[in-house]
Amino acid sequence: MPGQSLFDKVWDRHIVRQEPDGPTLLYIDLHLVHEVTSPQAFEGLRLAGRRVRRPDLTVATMDHNVPTLPGPITDPMAKAQLDALRSNCEEFGVELHGTGSGSEGIVHVIGPELGLTQPGKTIVCGDSHTSTHGAFGALAFGIGTSEVEHVLATQTLNQKRPKTMLLEFVGTLPPGLTAKDMILGAIGQVGVDGGVGYVVEYAGDAIRKLTMEQRMTVCNMTIEWGARAGLIAPDATTFDYLAGRPQAPRGADWERAVADWSSLPSDPDATYDAHVVVDVSELAPQVTWGTNPGMVVPVTSTVPDPTAFSDPDDRAACERALAYMGLRPGQAIEEIPVDRVFIGSCTNSRIEDLRAAAEIVRGHVVDARVTALVVPGSAAVRRQAEEEGLDRIFLDAGFEWRLAGCSMCLGMNPDIVAPGERCASTSNRNFEGRQGHGSRTHLVSPQMAAAAAIYGHFVDVRALAAEPVPA
Amino acid sequence: MKAISLVSARVAVLDRPDVDTDQIIPKQFLKRIERTGYGKYVFFDWRLDEDGNERPGFELNQPQFAGAKILLAGRNFGCGSSREHAAWALQDYGFDVVIAPSFGDIFRSNAAKVGMIIVELPDEQVKELMEGVDLDRGSDLTVDLDAQTVTTPDGKVLPFAFDPSTRYRLLNGIDDIGLTLQYEAEISAYEHARAT
């Protein structure tokens, strides 16, 4: 029998039923729920007289449309949706990490933080960035509301076995570069539809050297190149992160769990349907210029010229993107001024992200033309940052220091970018209107976002150490 | 779910790659807790200007595409966010079928769950279908899920592949959850085996 990949092992452990040549009925170990994609699913259960089969495997949080300023929620529709989540959780017996509980936050930040996310689990959520949890060697993917209802009712999903891909990061990541640059660089190379139909395993030395939070940044953006899930083999870094977390196993259970998790990494002779190599040794800090995450270049580069694209669809897409973004071909990336800076989202709002951004900000002041926002990913991240004094660094520099939530990543709450404004954002999507109607988003790492806030335009963070503090 | 097998109807063309679900249904409409009524918000920012008037340049506002039930689109249609609201909005607007060279995986699955037919055809065939559309008077296509074919007005028949279990569910209008609950004993057995 040929060797099994990490994906094969996790998948095979969760088969409840296999139709010959048909879908697999896959057992789901953890179902994460938030306010936006669940109300219609709970309503479906009610209408059919069904219950939540495993409330003990279901965990809810409020994140997408919660305000990040203190005080009552003023948007009546957002309030109705949050109220619906609260009453649904009460009615169906689901644990809720509600606003003000102290354990609330972005669903993909609190899952790992609480130790709910563990190697070998199948994890779903009505959110495409569920891929984040793959950083632990879990099979984690986003689902739609019909599937949310299906999991609530049956704790299973019908899934066709996907193709597998190995994406190997080779080379050593240069100083000043981040996990965000690795994944943006990879998407630039493979394209936004390069992973459609696949589950990907990220591997290579550069991955092994990443911390858990950095691995989460990589896996988070898996869906941005079309793959529904991205996994990283669990190792000592994974186990060290999980040890002692509230929901992690303890005592003898922990020993057994680690022994089991250690059997999950792909066998040396495992096979994949596709294999991609991304060399990180020549990577420079990445900045997106267009309206999808694959439209990305190094900060040292310029805005591309549509005529450089041979494919007519790509050329037309480039023209539309430049018109929307208000950019001209050949413009230096470092000359692009920004109006807003957003440090947050399920991609880059964890404590290490905030530390890295604060390191750049320390002793500097936000450019007078820029409004800059830091939104911690969870209430716990916010507390930790305040204990470390990071909030003071941001506030002293002129950043706003907000409460946890998805915030300006998608602007469902009041945190939106105005029409025509340009935002350096640590989030995951630069789609048209993503951060607000008419908003122009440039995706970058936390360090690059922090530097853009100080200078008022994009700068190469690698050069900052050598430069004097701007007046 | 309503059964669906044959759609013979007006076709609309949206020849852009990587149309993401944020464009299909922008975030401000995701705060609703209802499952219906999203059609008037479909492609909101592309379709309507700041005053709520139709943008004359947008593809779906062309008079020859009025009443279309079939959408011909570019590669990687429905990429991005998992919001099922995108499928609800397209369906409520009138689309029963989307034909494209490729689709976002989550959108494809969501669309099937709500009873839409998602047809994947090779890039060249989609381009050919787009070029065959009469941009003055409009054109119709016939999509037959039972036979797994797309038929053009001049009689050309293009076969397409389709997942057999999804096809069976669509043709018979079967509720997915009801189907799975038939296997309750197997789910329970799996849970017991895992617990020991």
PDB file of C-alpha atoms in Angstrom, chain A residues 3-15 18 24 26 120-122 134 136-141 159-166 197-202 228-234 263-267 270-273:
ATOM      1  CA  GLY A   3       2.181   5.927   1.785  1.00  0.00           C
ATOM      2  CA  GLN A   4      -0.538   8.196   3.051  1.00  0.00           C
ATOM      3  CA  SER A   5      -0.456  11.966   3.186  1.00  0.00           C
ATOM      4  CA  LEU A   6      -1.530  13.966   6.220  1.00  0.00           C
ATOM      5  CA  PHE A   7      -4.772  14.718   4.398  1.00  0.00           C
ATOM      6  CA  ASP A   8      -5.387  11.019   3.596  1.00  0.00           C
ATOM      7  CA  LYS A   9      -4.931  10.085   7.249  1.00  0.00           C
ATOM      8  CA  VAL A  10      -7.310  12.730   8.570  1.00  0.00           C
ATOM      9  CA  TRP A  11      -9.905  12.052   5.871  1.00  0.00           C
ATOM     10  CA  ASP A  12      -9.855   8.274   6.316  1.00  0.00           C
ATOM     11  CA  ARG A  13     -10.357   8.577  10.071  1.00  0.00           C
ATOM     12  CA  HIS A  14     -13.600  10.468   9.535  1.00  0.00           C
ATOM     13  CA  ILE A  15     -15.411   8.302   7.010  1.00  0.00           C
ATOM     14  CA  GLN A  18     -18.632   5.647   1.617  1.00  0.00           C
ATOM     15  CA  THR A  24     -18.148  10.330   1.494  1.00  0.00           C
ATOM     16  CA  LEU A  26     -17.563  12.661   6.683  1.00  0.00           C
ATOM     17  CA  GLY A 120      -6.299  15.419  13.110  1.00  0.00           C
ATOM     18  CA  LYS A 121      -9.692  17.020  13.657  1.00  0.00           C
ATOM     19  CA  THR A 122     -12.225  17.823  10.975  1.00  0.00           C
ATOM     20  CA  GLY A 134      -5.260  23.631   8.966  1.00  0.00           C
ATOM     21  CA  PHE A 136      -2.507  22.447  13.255  1.00  0.00           C
ATOM     22  CA  GLY A 137      -2.812  19.511  10.867  1.00  0.00           C
ATOM     23  CA  ALA A 138      -6.597  19.611  11.020  1.00  0.00           C
ATOM     24  CA  LEU A 139      -8.780  19.267   7.923  1.00  0.00           C
ATOM     25  CA  ALA A 140     -10.606  22.573   8.129  1.00  0.00           C
ATOM     26  CA  PHE A 141     -12.734  24.216   5.476  1.00  0.00           C
ATOM     27  CA  GLN A 159     -18.065  15.486   0.544  1.00  0.00           C
ATOM     28  CA  LYS A 160     -16.395  14.350  -2.631  1.00  0.00           C
ATOM     29  CA  ARG A 161     -12.802  13.370  -1.942  1.00  0.00           C
ATOM     30  CA  PRO A 162     -10.743  16.312  -3.243  1.00  0.00           C
ATOM     31  CA  LYS A 163      -7.502  16.122  -5.179  1.00  0.00           C
ATOM     32  CA  THR A 164      -4.347  16.749  -3.159  1.00  0.00           C
ATOM     33  CA  MET A 165      -1.472  19.132  -3.759  1.00  0.00           C
ATOM     34  CA  LEU A 166       1.878  19.552  -2.040  1.00  0.00           C
ATOM     35  CA  GLY A 197     -10.518  21.422  -6.511  1.00  0.00           C
ATOM     36  CA  TYR A 198      -7.543  20.688  -4.242  1.00  0.00           C
ATOM     37  CA  VAL A 199      -6.708  20.333  -0.596  1.00  0.00           C
ATOM     38  CA  VAL A 200      -3.135  21.528  -0.178  1.00  0.00           C
ATOM     39  CA  GLU A 201      -0.411  20.527   2.234  1.00  0.00           C
ATOM     40  CA  TYR A 202       2.123  23.273   2.937  1.00  0.00           C
ATOM     41  CA  ARG A 228     -10.695  24.897   0.211  1.00  0.00           C
ATOM     42  CA  ALA A 229      -8.313  23.603   2.876  1.00  0.00           C
ATOM     43  CA  GLY A 230      -4.587  23.839   3.600  1.00  0.00           C
ATOM     44  CA  LEU A 231      -2.795  21.647   6.108  1.00  0.00           C
ATOM     45  CA  ILE A 232       0.563  21.752   7.859  1.00  0.00           C
ATOM     46  CA  ALA A 233       1.952  18.649   9.555  1.00  0.00           C
ATOM     47  CA  PRO A 234       1.862  18.912  13.355  1.00  0.00           C
ATOM     48  CA  SER A 263       1.540   9.718  13.602  1.00  0.00           C
ATOM     49  CA  LEU A 264      -0.270  12.222  11.366  1.00  0.00           C
ATOM     50  CA  PRO A 265       2.538  13.730   9.217  1.00  0.00           C
ATOM     51  CA  SER A 266       2.647  12.445   5.661  1.00  0.00           C
ATOM     52  CA  ASP A 267       4.521   9.223   5.034  1.00  0.00           C
ATOM     53  CA  ALA A 270       2.937   9.698   0.176  1.00  0.00           C
ATOM     54  CA  THR A 271       1.722  10.789  -3.240  1.00  0.00           C
ATOM     55  CA  TYR A 272      -0.123  13.918  -4.352  1.00  0.00           C
ATOM     56  CA  ASP A 273      -2.071  14.843  -7.465  1.00  0.00           C
TER      57      ASP A 273
END
